Short mmCIF file of C-alpha atoms and ligand atoms in Angstrom, two decimals:
data_model
loop_
_atom_site.label_atom_id
_atom_site.label_comp_id
_atom_site.label_asym_id
_atom_site.label_seq_id
_atom_site.Cartn_x
_atom_site.Cartn_y
_atom_site.Cartn_z
CA MET F 26 54.04 -114.61 -31.75
CA ARG F 27 54.04 -118.13 -33.25
CA THR F 28 56.66 -120.12 -35.15
CA GLN F 29 57.38 -123.74 -36.04
CA VAL F 30 60.79 -123.95 -34.33
CA ALA F 31 61.84 -121.66 -31.48
CA ILE F 32 65.64 -121.56 -31.38
CA ILE F 33 67.20 -120.45 -28.09
CA GLY F 34 70.65 -118.91 -28.62
CA ALA F 35 72.18 -117.08 -31.61
CA GLY F 36 75.64 -118.65 -31.41
CA PRO F 37 76.89 -120.68 -34.38
CA ALA F 38 74.57 -123.63 -33.58
CA GLY F 39 71.38 -121.56 -33.40
CA LEU F 40 72.21 -119.38 -36.40
CA LEU F 41 73.21 -122.35 -38.57
CA LEU F 42 70.02 -124.24 -37.66
CA GLY F 43 67.95 -121.15 -38.46
CA GLN F 44 69.54 -120.80 -41.88
CA LEU F 45 69.24 -124.50 -42.79
CA LEU F 46 65.56 -124.55 -41.74
CA TYR F 47 64.93 -121.41 -43.78
CA LYS F 48 66.39 -123.19 -46.84
CA SER F 49 63.96 -126.08 -46.21
CA GLY F 50 60.95 -123.80 -45.83
CA VAL F 51 60.60 -124.32 -42.07
CA ASP F 52 59.83 -121.22 -40.04
CA ALA F 53 62.06 -120.41 -37.03
CA VAL F 54 62.53 -117.51 -34.61
CA ILE F 55 65.78 -117.12 -32.64
CA VAL F 56 65.75 -115.73 -29.09
CA GLU F 57 69.17 -114.57 -27.80
CA GLN F 58 69.93 -113.03 -24.44
CA ARG F 59 72.90 -110.93 -25.61
CA SER F 60 73.39 -108.18 -28.21
CA PRO F 61 74.71 -108.89 -31.75
CA ASP F 62 77.98 -107.07 -30.91
CA TYR F 63 78.51 -109.17 -27.80
CA VAL F 64 77.97 -112.39 -29.77
CA LEU F 65 80.42 -111.24 -32.47
CA GLY F 66 83.00 -110.20 -29.87
CA ARG F 67 83.58 -113.75 -28.63
CA ILE F 68 86.88 -115.02 -30.04
CA ARG F 69 86.71 -118.79 -30.12
CA ALA F 70 87.20 -121.59 -32.61
CA GLY F 71 89.36 -121.48 -35.68
CA VAL F 72 89.33 -124.87 -37.40
CA LEU F 73 86.47 -126.19 -39.54
CA GLU F 74 86.06 -129.80 -40.64
CA GLN F 75 84.86 -130.62 -44.15
CA VAL F 76 81.53 -131.72 -42.61
CA SER F 77 81.06 -128.21 -41.20
CA MET F 78 82.06 -126.56 -44.49
CA ASP F 79 79.49 -128.74 -46.29
CA LEU F 80 76.77 -127.63 -43.87
CA LEU F 81 77.70 -123.96 -44.40
CA ASP F 82 77.34 -124.59 -48.14
CA LYS F 83 73.94 -126.25 -47.64
CA ALA F 84 72.87 -123.22 -45.61
CA GLY F 85 74.00 -121.00 -48.52
CA VAL F 86 76.63 -119.17 -46.45
CA GLY F 87 79.86 -120.97 -47.42
CA ALA F 88 81.16 -118.57 -50.08
CA ARG F 89 83.36 -116.38 -47.88
CA ALA F 90 84.69 -119.38 -45.90
CA HIS F 91 85.80 -120.91 -49.21
CA ALA F 92 87.26 -117.65 -50.53
CA GLU F 93 89.01 -116.39 -47.39
CA GLY F 94 89.44 -119.55 -45.27
CA LEU F 95 92.88 -121.15 -45.31
CA PRO F 96 92.90 -124.82 -46.41
CA HIS F 97 95.36 -126.76 -44.23
CA ASP F 98 96.72 -130.12 -45.38
CA GLY F 99 98.75 -130.81 -42.26
CA ILE F 100 99.54 -129.96 -38.65
CA GLU F 101 102.84 -130.01 -36.80
CA LEU F 102 103.53 -131.72 -33.49
CA LEU F 103 106.44 -130.28 -31.49
CA PHE F 104 108.01 -132.40 -28.74
CA LYS F 105 111.53 -132.85 -27.37
CA GLY F 106 112.40 -129.62 -29.19
CA GLN F 107 111.61 -130.92 -32.69
CA ARG F 108 108.66 -130.48 -35.03
CA HIS F 109 107.08 -133.40 -36.91
CA ARG F 110 104.49 -132.92 -39.63
CA ILE F 111 101.27 -134.94 -39.75
CA ASN F 112 100.19 -134.93 -43.38
CA LEU F 113 96.41 -134.90 -42.91
CA HIS F 114 95.70 -134.83 -46.62
CA GLU F 115 97.82 -137.83 -47.56
CA LEU F 116 96.97 -139.90 -44.46
CA THR F 117 93.21 -139.49 -44.93
CA GLY F 118 93.15 -139.98 -48.69
CA GLY F 119 92.39 -136.35 -49.53
CA SER F 120 90.75 -134.62 -46.56
CA ARG F 121 91.84 -131.30 -45.11
CA VAL F 122 90.59 -128.71 -42.62
CA THR F 123 89.83 -125.03 -43.18
CA VAL F 124 91.15 -122.35 -40.84
CA TYR F 125 88.35 -119.76 -40.60
CA GLY F 126 87.37 -118.02 -37.39
CA GLN F 127 84.13 -118.70 -35.52
CA THR F 128 83.58 -114.94 -35.48
CA GLU F 129 83.52 -114.96 -39.29
CA VAL F 130 81.16 -117.97 -39.42
CA THR F 131 78.85 -116.13 -37.02
CA ARG F 132 79.05 -112.92 -39.04
CA ASP F 133 78.25 -114.75 -42.32
CA LEU F 134 75.23 -116.43 -40.71
CA MET F 135 74.01 -113.17 -39.13
CA ASP F 136 74.31 -111.34 -42.47
CA ALA F 137 72.41 -114.08 -44.32
CA ARG F 138 69.68 -114.07 -41.66
CA ALA F 139 69.30 -110.31 -41.88
CA ALA F 140 69.27 -110.39 -45.70
CA ALA F 141 66.46 -112.99 -45.64
CA GLY F 142 64.47 -110.82 -43.22
CA LEU F 143 64.26 -113.57 -40.57
CA THR F 144 63.36 -112.75 -36.97
CA THR F 145 66.02 -112.77 -34.26
CA VAL F 146 65.16 -111.32 -30.86
CA TYR F 147 68.40 -110.03 -29.30
CA ASP F 148 68.75 -108.74 -25.72
CA ALA F 149 65.96 -111.03 -24.50
CA GLN F 150 65.93 -111.25 -20.68
CA ASN F 151 64.69 -114.03 -18.43
CA VAL F 152 64.20 -116.52 -21.28
CA GLN F 153 62.18 -119.56 -20.18
CA VAL F 154 61.04 -122.72 -21.95
CA HIS F 155 57.66 -124.31 -21.10
CA ASP F 156 55.46 -127.33 -21.88
CA PHE F 157 57.96 -129.13 -24.12
CA ASN F 158 56.69 -132.41 -22.73
CA GLY F 159 53.31 -131.83 -24.41
CA GLN F 160 52.21 -130.91 -27.94
CA HIS F 161 52.35 -127.11 -27.51
CA PRO F 162 55.70 -125.84 -26.22
CA ARG F 163 56.14 -122.13 -25.43
CA VAL F 164 59.01 -119.76 -24.84
CA THR F 165 58.67 -116.63 -22.73
CA TYR F 166 61.11 -113.73 -22.40
CA GLU F 167 61.23 -110.13 -21.35
CA LYS F 168 62.29 -107.28 -23.55
CA ASP F 169 61.97 -103.52 -23.10
CA GLY F 170 60.08 -104.08 -19.86
CA GLN F 171 57.42 -106.34 -21.43
CA THR F 172 56.87 -110.10 -21.25
CA HIS F 173 56.54 -111.85 -24.61
CA GLU F 174 55.38 -115.36 -25.48
CA LEU F 175 56.46 -117.43 -28.47
CA ALA F 176 54.27 -120.47 -29.22
CA CYS F 177 55.96 -123.21 -31.29
CA ASP F 178 55.99 -126.88 -32.35
CA PHE F 179 59.57 -127.52 -31.19
CA ILE F 180 62.27 -125.86 -29.10
CA ALA F 181 65.93 -126.09 -30.17
CA GLY F 182 68.21 -125.50 -27.18
CA CYS F 183 71.27 -123.92 -28.82
CA ASP F 184 72.04 -121.76 -25.79
CA GLY F 185 75.50 -122.97 -24.87
CA TYR F 186 76.90 -124.49 -21.69
CA HIS F 187 75.33 -121.92 -19.32
CA GLY F 188 71.97 -121.84 -21.09
CA VAL F 189 68.44 -122.31 -19.79
CA CYS F 190 67.34 -125.30 -21.90
CA ARG F 191 69.47 -128.05 -20.34
CA ALA F 192 68.79 -126.50 -16.93
CA SER F 193 65.04 -126.85 -17.61
CA ALA F 194 65.19 -130.57 -18.47
CA PRO F 195 63.67 -132.83 -15.80
CA ALA F 196 66.50 -133.69 -13.39
CA ASP F 197 65.46 -137.34 -13.12
CA LEU F 198 65.83 -137.84 -16.89
CA LEU F 199 69.15 -136.02 -17.28
CA LYS F 200 72.51 -137.72 -16.76
CA THR F 201 75.73 -135.77 -17.01
CA TYR F 202 79.36 -136.88 -17.35
CA GLU F 203 82.18 -134.47 -16.57
CA ARG F 204 85.94 -134.15 -16.31
CA VAL F 205 87.53 -130.84 -15.33
CA TYR F 206 91.25 -130.47 -16.15
CA PRO F 207 93.70 -128.83 -13.74
CA PHE F 208 94.69 -126.22 -16.35
CA GLY F 209 93.29 -123.69 -18.81
CA TRP F 210 94.43 -121.97 -22.01
CA LEU F 211 95.69 -118.41 -21.96
CA GLY F 212 94.88 -117.17 -25.48
CA VAL F 213 96.05 -114.13 -27.42
CA LEU F 214 94.77 -112.76 -30.73
CA ALA F 215 97.21 -110.36 -32.43
CA ASP F 216 97.70 -108.70 -35.79
CA VAL F 217 101.06 -110.32 -36.47
CA PRO F 218 101.97 -112.88 -39.16
CA PRO F 219 101.83 -116.52 -37.94
CA VAL F 220 105.13 -118.23 -36.99
CA SER F 221 104.45 -121.02 -39.46
CA HIS F 222 101.97 -121.65 -42.28
CA GLU F 223 100.48 -124.64 -40.40
CA LEU F 224 99.27 -125.07 -36.81
CA ILE F 225 101.90 -126.15 -34.26
CA TYR F 226 100.77 -128.20 -31.24
CA ALA F 227 103.65 -128.22 -28.72
CA ASN F 228 104.30 -130.57 -25.79
CA THR F 229 107.05 -129.09 -23.61
CA GLU F 230 108.30 -129.42 -20.05
CA ARG F 231 106.88 -125.92 -19.43
CA GLY F 232 103.44 -127.05 -20.64
CA PHE F 233 101.40 -127.08 -23.84
CA ALA F 234 101.41 -124.33 -26.47
CA LEU F 235 99.45 -123.89 -29.70
CA CYS F 236 100.29 -121.64 -32.63
CA SER F 237 97.21 -121.01 -34.74
CA MET F 238 96.02 -118.22 -37.00
CA ARG F 239 93.07 -116.44 -38.53
CA SER F 240 94.78 -115.13 -41.69
CA ALA F 241 98.24 -114.37 -43.12
CA THR F 242 98.35 -111.28 -40.90
CA ARG F 243 96.43 -112.35 -37.78
CA SER F 244 97.67 -114.99 -35.32
CA ARG F 245 95.99 -116.88 -32.49
CA TYR F 246 98.28 -118.34 -29.82
CA TYR F 247 97.64 -120.27 -26.62
CA VAL F 248 99.75 -121.46 -23.66
CA GLN F 249 98.67 -123.88 -20.94
CA VAL F 250 98.33 -122.21 -17.52
CA PRO F 251 97.24 -123.65 -14.15
CA SER F 252 93.47 -123.41 -13.63
CA THR F 253 94.13 -121.19 -10.61
CA ASP F 254 95.89 -118.57 -12.79
CA LYS F 255 94.25 -115.18 -13.42
CA ILE F 256 94.44 -112.97 -16.49
CA GLU F 257 95.56 -110.04 -14.26
CA ASN F 258 98.77 -112.03 -13.60
CA TRP F 259 99.83 -111.71 -17.24
CA THR F 260 101.14 -108.90 -19.41
CA ILE F 261 101.37 -109.33 -23.17
CA ASP F 262 105.18 -109.23 -22.96
CA GLN F 263 105.18 -112.07 -20.44
CA PHE F 264 102.89 -114.01 -22.76
CA TRP F 265 105.23 -113.63 -25.75
CA ALA F 266 108.23 -114.63 -23.62
CA GLU F 267 106.44 -117.74 -22.33
CA LEU F 268 105.22 -118.73 -25.79
CA GLY F 269 108.75 -118.30 -27.19
CA ASN F 270 110.13 -120.53 -24.43
CA ARG F 271 107.78 -123.32 -25.52
CA LEU F 272 108.79 -123.24 -29.21
CA ASP F 273 111.70 -124.73 -31.15
CA PRO F 274 114.53 -122.32 -32.11
CA GLU F 275 113.30 -121.82 -35.70
CA ALA F 276 109.73 -121.01 -34.65
CA ARG F 277 111.03 -118.78 -31.84
CA ALA F 278 113.10 -116.86 -34.39
CA ASN F 279 110.01 -116.43 -36.59
CA LEU F 280 107.78 -115.25 -33.75
CA VAL F 281 106.57 -111.70 -34.40
CA THR F 282 105.13 -110.00 -31.32
CA GLY F 283 102.68 -107.11 -31.01
CA PRO F 284 99.79 -105.78 -28.96
CA ALA F 285 96.93 -108.14 -28.09
CA LEU F 286 93.53 -107.60 -29.74
CA GLU F 287 92.16 -110.04 -27.16
CA MET F 288 93.68 -111.92 -24.24
CA SER F 289 91.76 -114.26 -21.94
CA ILE F 290 91.94 -117.56 -20.05
CA ALA F 291 89.54 -120.40 -20.94
CA PRO F 292 89.10 -123.35 -18.56
CA LEU F 293 89.30 -126.87 -20.03
CA ARG F 294 86.50 -129.32 -19.48
CA SER F 295 84.95 -132.48 -20.93
CA PHE F 296 81.18 -132.66 -20.41
CA VAL F 297 78.26 -134.60 -21.89
CA ALA F 298 74.55 -134.42 -21.02
CA GLU F 299 72.34 -137.37 -21.99
CA PRO F 300 69.84 -137.58 -23.63
CA MET F 301 69.79 -134.67 -26.09
CA ARG F 302 65.98 -134.71 -26.53
CA PHE F 303 63.24 -134.09 -23.96
CA GLY F 304 59.84 -134.41 -25.62
CA ARG F 305 59.66 -131.50 -28.07
CA MET F 306 62.90 -129.85 -26.90
CA PHE F 307 66.28 -130.74 -28.43
CA LEU F 308 69.72 -129.74 -27.17
CA ALA F 309 72.46 -128.97 -29.72
CA GLY F 310 76.08 -127.80 -29.46
CA ASP F 311 77.64 -126.60 -26.20
CA ALA F 312 74.21 -126.79 -24.51
CA ALA F 313 74.69 -130.58 -24.53
CA HIS F 314 78.45 -131.11 -24.51
CA ILE F 315 81.83 -129.46 -24.03
CA VAL F 316 85.20 -130.71 -25.28
CA PRO F 317 88.61 -129.33 -24.35
CA PRO F 318 89.72 -127.27 -27.39
CA THR F 319 92.84 -129.35 -28.15
CA GLY F 320 91.11 -131.38 -30.88
CA ALA F 321 89.32 -128.31 -32.35
CA LYS F 322 86.03 -130.20 -32.15
CA GLY F 323 83.58 -127.92 -30.24
CA LEU F 324 82.23 -125.83 -33.09
CA ASN F 325 82.35 -128.78 -35.45
CA LEU F 326 80.26 -130.92 -33.09
CA ALA F 327 77.77 -128.07 -32.75
CA ALA F 328 77.52 -128.02 -36.56
CA SER F 329 77.02 -131.78 -36.88
CA ASP F 330 74.32 -131.83 -34.15
CA VAL F 331 72.56 -129.11 -36.12
CA GLY F 332 72.96 -131.18 -39.30
CA TYR F 333 71.12 -134.10 -37.67
CA LEU F 334 68.45 -131.82 -36.18
CA TRP F 335 67.84 -130.03 -39.46
CA THR F 336 67.36 -133.39 -41.23
CA ALA F 337 65.02 -134.61 -38.47
CA LEU F 338 62.83 -131.47 -38.48
CA THR F 339 62.73 -131.30 -42.27
CA GLU F 340 61.62 -134.96 -42.43
CA PHE F 341 58.94 -134.18 -39.86
CA TYR F 342 57.50 -131.25 -41.81
CA THR F 343 57.90 -132.51 -45.38
CA GLU F 344 57.43 -136.29 -44.99
CA LYS F 345 55.40 -136.41 -41.75
CA SER F 346 58.05 -138.80 -40.42
CA ALA F 347 59.21 -138.79 -36.79
CA VAL F 348 62.11 -141.20 -37.39
CA GLY F 349 64.77 -138.47 -37.41
CA ILE F 350 63.34 -136.90 -34.27
CA ASP F 351 63.21 -140.22 -32.45
CA THR F 352 66.79 -141.14 -33.38
CA TYR F 353 68.26 -137.61 -32.97
CA SER F 354 69.72 -138.07 -29.51
CA ASP F 355 71.32 -141.46 -30.18
CA ARG F 356 72.82 -140.38 -33.50
CA CYS F 357 74.30 -137.24 -31.99
CA LEU F 358 75.63 -138.93 -28.88
CA ARG F 359 77.57 -141.56 -30.84
CA ARG F 360 79.39 -138.81 -32.68
CA VAL F 361 79.72 -136.70 -29.53
CA TRP F 362 81.39 -139.50 -27.57
CA ARG F 363 83.83 -140.21 -30.40
CA ALA F 364 84.84 -136.54 -30.39
CA GLU F 365 84.96 -136.50 -26.57
CA ARG F 366 87.33 -139.47 -26.65
CA PHE F 367 89.59 -137.87 -29.25
CA SER F 368 89.65 -134.49 -27.50
CA TRP F 369 90.38 -136.10 -24.10
CA TRP F 370 93.14 -138.24 -25.62
CA PHE F 371 94.82 -135.36 -27.47
CA THR F 372 94.55 -133.14 -24.38
CA SER F 373 96.07 -135.88 -22.20
CA LEU F 374 98.91 -136.39 -24.67
CA MET F 375 99.88 -132.74 -25.10
CA HIS F 376 99.52 -131.10 -21.66
CA ARG F 377 101.67 -131.20 -18.57
CA PHE F 378 99.71 -132.80 -15.73
CA PRO F 379 100.96 -131.68 -12.30
CA GLU F 380 100.28 -135.07 -10.71
CA THR F 381 102.16 -137.29 -13.21
CA GLY F 382 105.53 -135.51 -13.00
CA GLU F 383 108.58 -136.45 -15.08
CA PHE F 384 107.33 -140.01 -15.59
CA GLY F 385 104.19 -138.68 -17.24
CA GLN F 386 106.28 -136.44 -19.49
CA LYS F 387 108.45 -139.40 -20.61
CA ILE F 388 105.37 -141.52 -21.37
CA GLN F 389 103.91 -138.68 -23.45
CA GLU F 390 107.17 -138.32 -25.40
CA ALA F 391 107.23 -142.07 -26.07
CA GLU F 392 103.65 -141.97 -27.34
CA LEU F 393 104.39 -138.94 -29.53
CA ASP F 394 107.46 -140.73 -30.93
CA TYR F 395 105.21 -143.71 -31.78
CA LEU F 396 102.53 -141.43 -33.18
CA VAL F 397 104.77 -139.68 -35.70
CA ASN F 398 106.63 -142.85 -36.74
CA SER F 399 103.77 -145.34 -37.02
CA ARG F 400 101.55 -144.89 -40.04
CA ALA F 401 98.67 -146.61 -38.24
CA ALA F 402 98.90 -144.19 -35.32
CA SER F 403 99.30 -141.17 -37.63
CA VAL F 404 96.24 -142.22 -39.65
CA SER F 405 94.20 -142.50 -36.45
CA LEU F 406 95.15 -138.96 -35.42
CA ALA F 407 94.60 -137.58 -38.93
CA GLU F 408 91.17 -139.12 -39.54
CA ASN F 409 89.89 -137.87 -36.20
CA TYR F 410 91.42 -134.41 -36.62
CA VAL F 411 89.85 -133.81 -40.06
CA GLY F 412 86.57 -135.22 -38.69
CA LEU F 413 84.79 -138.52 -39.22
CA PRO F 414 81.89 -138.53 -41.72
CA MET F 415 78.39 -137.90 -40.31
CA ASN F 416 77.34 -141.51 -41.13
CA PHE F 417 80.56 -143.10 -39.76
CA GLY F 418 79.94 -146.61 -38.39
CA THR F 419 76.32 -146.82 -39.52
P1 LIG Z 509 77.69 -120.73 -27.97
O1 LIG Z 509 78.67 -120.23 -28.98
O2 LIG Z 509 78.05 -120.67 -26.54
O3 LIG Z 509 76.33 -119.93 -28.21
C1 LIG Z 509 75.24 -120.04 -27.33
C2 LIG Z 509 74.42 -118.77 -27.43
O4 LIG Z 509 73.29 -118.87 -26.56
C3 LIG Z 509 73.15 -117.65 -25.84
N1 LIG Z 509 72.43 -117.92 -24.59
C4 LIG Z 509 71.12 -117.66 -24.41
N2 LIG Z 509 70.19 -117.14 -25.22
C5 LIG Z 509 68.93 -117.02 -24.72
N3 LIG Z 509 68.58 -117.38 -23.47
C6 LIG Z 509 69.47 -117.90 -22.62
N4 LIG Z 509 69.13 -118.25 -21.39
C7 LIG Z 509 70.81 -118.06 -23.07
N5 LIG Z 509 71.94 -118.55 -22.52
C8 LIG Z 509 72.90 -118.45 -23.44
C9 LIG Z 509 74.57 -117.16 -25.66
O5 LIG Z 509 74.62 -115.75 -25.40
C10 LIG Z 509 75.19 -117.53 -26.99
O6 LIG Z 509 75.06 -116.52 -27.95
O7 LIG Z 509 77.29 -122.26 -28.27
P2 LIG Z 509 77.13 -123.03 -29.69
O8 LIG Z 509 76.32 -122.22 -30.66
O9 LIG Z 509 76.71 -124.39 -29.32
O10 LIG Z 509 78.59 -123.07 -30.30
C11 LIG Z 509 79.62 -123.82 -29.70
C12 LIG Z 509 80.99 -123.19 -29.97
O11 LIG Z 509 80.91 -121.81 -29.64
C13 LIG Z 509 82.11 -123.88 -29.16
O12 LIG Z 509 81.93 -125.27 -29.16
C14 LIG Z 509 83.51 -123.59 -29.75
O13 LIG Z 509 83.81 -122.22 -29.67
C15 LIG Z 509 84.57 -124.39 -29.00
N6 LIG Z 509 85.94 -124.08 -29.45
C16 LIG Z 509 86.43 -124.63 -30.61
N7 LIG Z 509 85.66 -125.42 -31.39
C17 LIG Z 509 86.13 -125.90 -32.59
O14 LIG Z 509 85.40 -126.63 -33.28
N8 LIG Z 509 87.40 -125.61 -33.05
C18 LIG Z 509 88.24 -124.82 -32.33
O15 LIG Z 509 89.32 -124.54 -32.82
C19 LIG Z 509 87.79 -124.32 -31.04
N9 LIG Z 509 88.57 -123.53 -30.30
C20 LIG Z 509 86.75 -123.22 -28.69
C21 LIG Z 509 88.08 -122.97 -29.15
C22 LIG Z 509 86.28 -122.61 -27.52
C23 LIG Z 509 87.10 -121.76 -26.80
N10 LIG Z 509 86.55 -121.15 -25.64
C24 LIG Z 509 86.81 -119.86 -25.20
C25 LIG Z 509 85.46 -121.80 -24.93
C26 LIG Z 509 88.92 -122.15 -28.44
C27 LIG Z 509 88.45 -121.55 -27.25
C28 LIG Z 509 89.43 -120.70 -26.51
C1 LIG Z 510 92.14 -121.62 -32.74
O1 LIG Z 510 92.64 -121.20 -33.80
O2 LIG Z 510 91.52 -120.89 -31.95
C2 LIG Z 510 92.28 -123.06 -32.40
C3 LIG Z 510 92.88 -123.91 -33.32
C4 LIG Z 510 93.04 -125.26 -33.01
C5 LIG Z 510 92.60 -125.73 -31.79
C6 LIG Z 510 91.98 -124.88 -30.88
C7 LIG Z 510 91.83 -123.53 -31.19
O3 LIG Z 510 92.78 -127.04 -31.49
#
């Protein structure tokens, strides 16, 4: 088999790239190690920046996100038992975010890919990338007991944090930066109405909590737990009790409980791999970087990487220009590090750190007090939360 761009991974990054390239007339095949049901079963992100919504529109798959996604003009910060609203819309001069689940984004992209008759190889085993340092890269994989080869012009490594593409980059060219946090998020998805119509980010002496949602009837909640904690240690009733303990009295009174559709613990990590291009192989999304979920930036960064890569590859094929390809890594990494900084800062502000004790808690409360009462500080939070434009600072 031969294609112009071999995309490794059918998560949101790979699927979005495939759809954008299709719109530009560039041929791509996606190779994914899991089944479609497994990919759709992963419950992850919920908040889309305007930049991501625009890319979904450009890919021709934005209609359902516009129709069913919930536009949010603000978020609430809860500390010292009181909630304070950050008016994202007013502070940013008109921007907002859209609450629409990653599962739904993935489903919309999968449906569009199937409708266009584009090739996705699911359940591919032992995927390997070859010869990306020369002019003729190749991908090999096994399926149904046979080895297959995919010849291509470029490889897009959209295969997530545990993927094969970053692992195949020459070790002497790759530099990684990492911070692992001493806690994770215990998350629950449940068919109950949300406690509030906007997201609540809570800093409490018992640890962080987040009240999010997927729709008017489906809620997504998280509580901070030590990184040593195990999901077997929790029942759903214990989860609801702990969440309630981290909310203000009004939110606690509004909390509707029910059975969990999904319950799992996600570790928190900051990670960046540099560069994001190795010859004719590009990394995009979680394959290149991880942010702690506090700033809701992971999926959005994956989308903006893909936006830059799509532009670069389209320029290459339609204008015979390599400028976008040559600047891809630098352009992405500037945006990545800005999002890494914001996500690290918001994580540090909202979570209980075992080593900083009561002093750390008091400093956080003082910063939160400043944040909600200073317009300058509120604007800084708001403009980062809704997402900086793709050409910011250029
Ligand atoms: P994915 O989604 O991990 O997809 C990678 C795909 O590659 C496949 N794969 C391979 N395929 C072939 N060969 C191999 N060797 C392969 N190895 C792996 C995998 O099976 C998979 O299908 O990466 P992608 O596309 O870069 O997308 C990134 C996002 O999924 C991620 O950044 C977000 O989910 C992060 N995130 C959030 N991001 C936001 O923007 N807003 C949020 O509100 C938000 N909340 C979250 C989150 C992540 C969470 N968890 C569990 C990590 C909340 C949570 C709890
Ligand atoms: C979610 O709804 O899953 C979600 C929302 C906001 C975040 C992280 C996760 O910051």
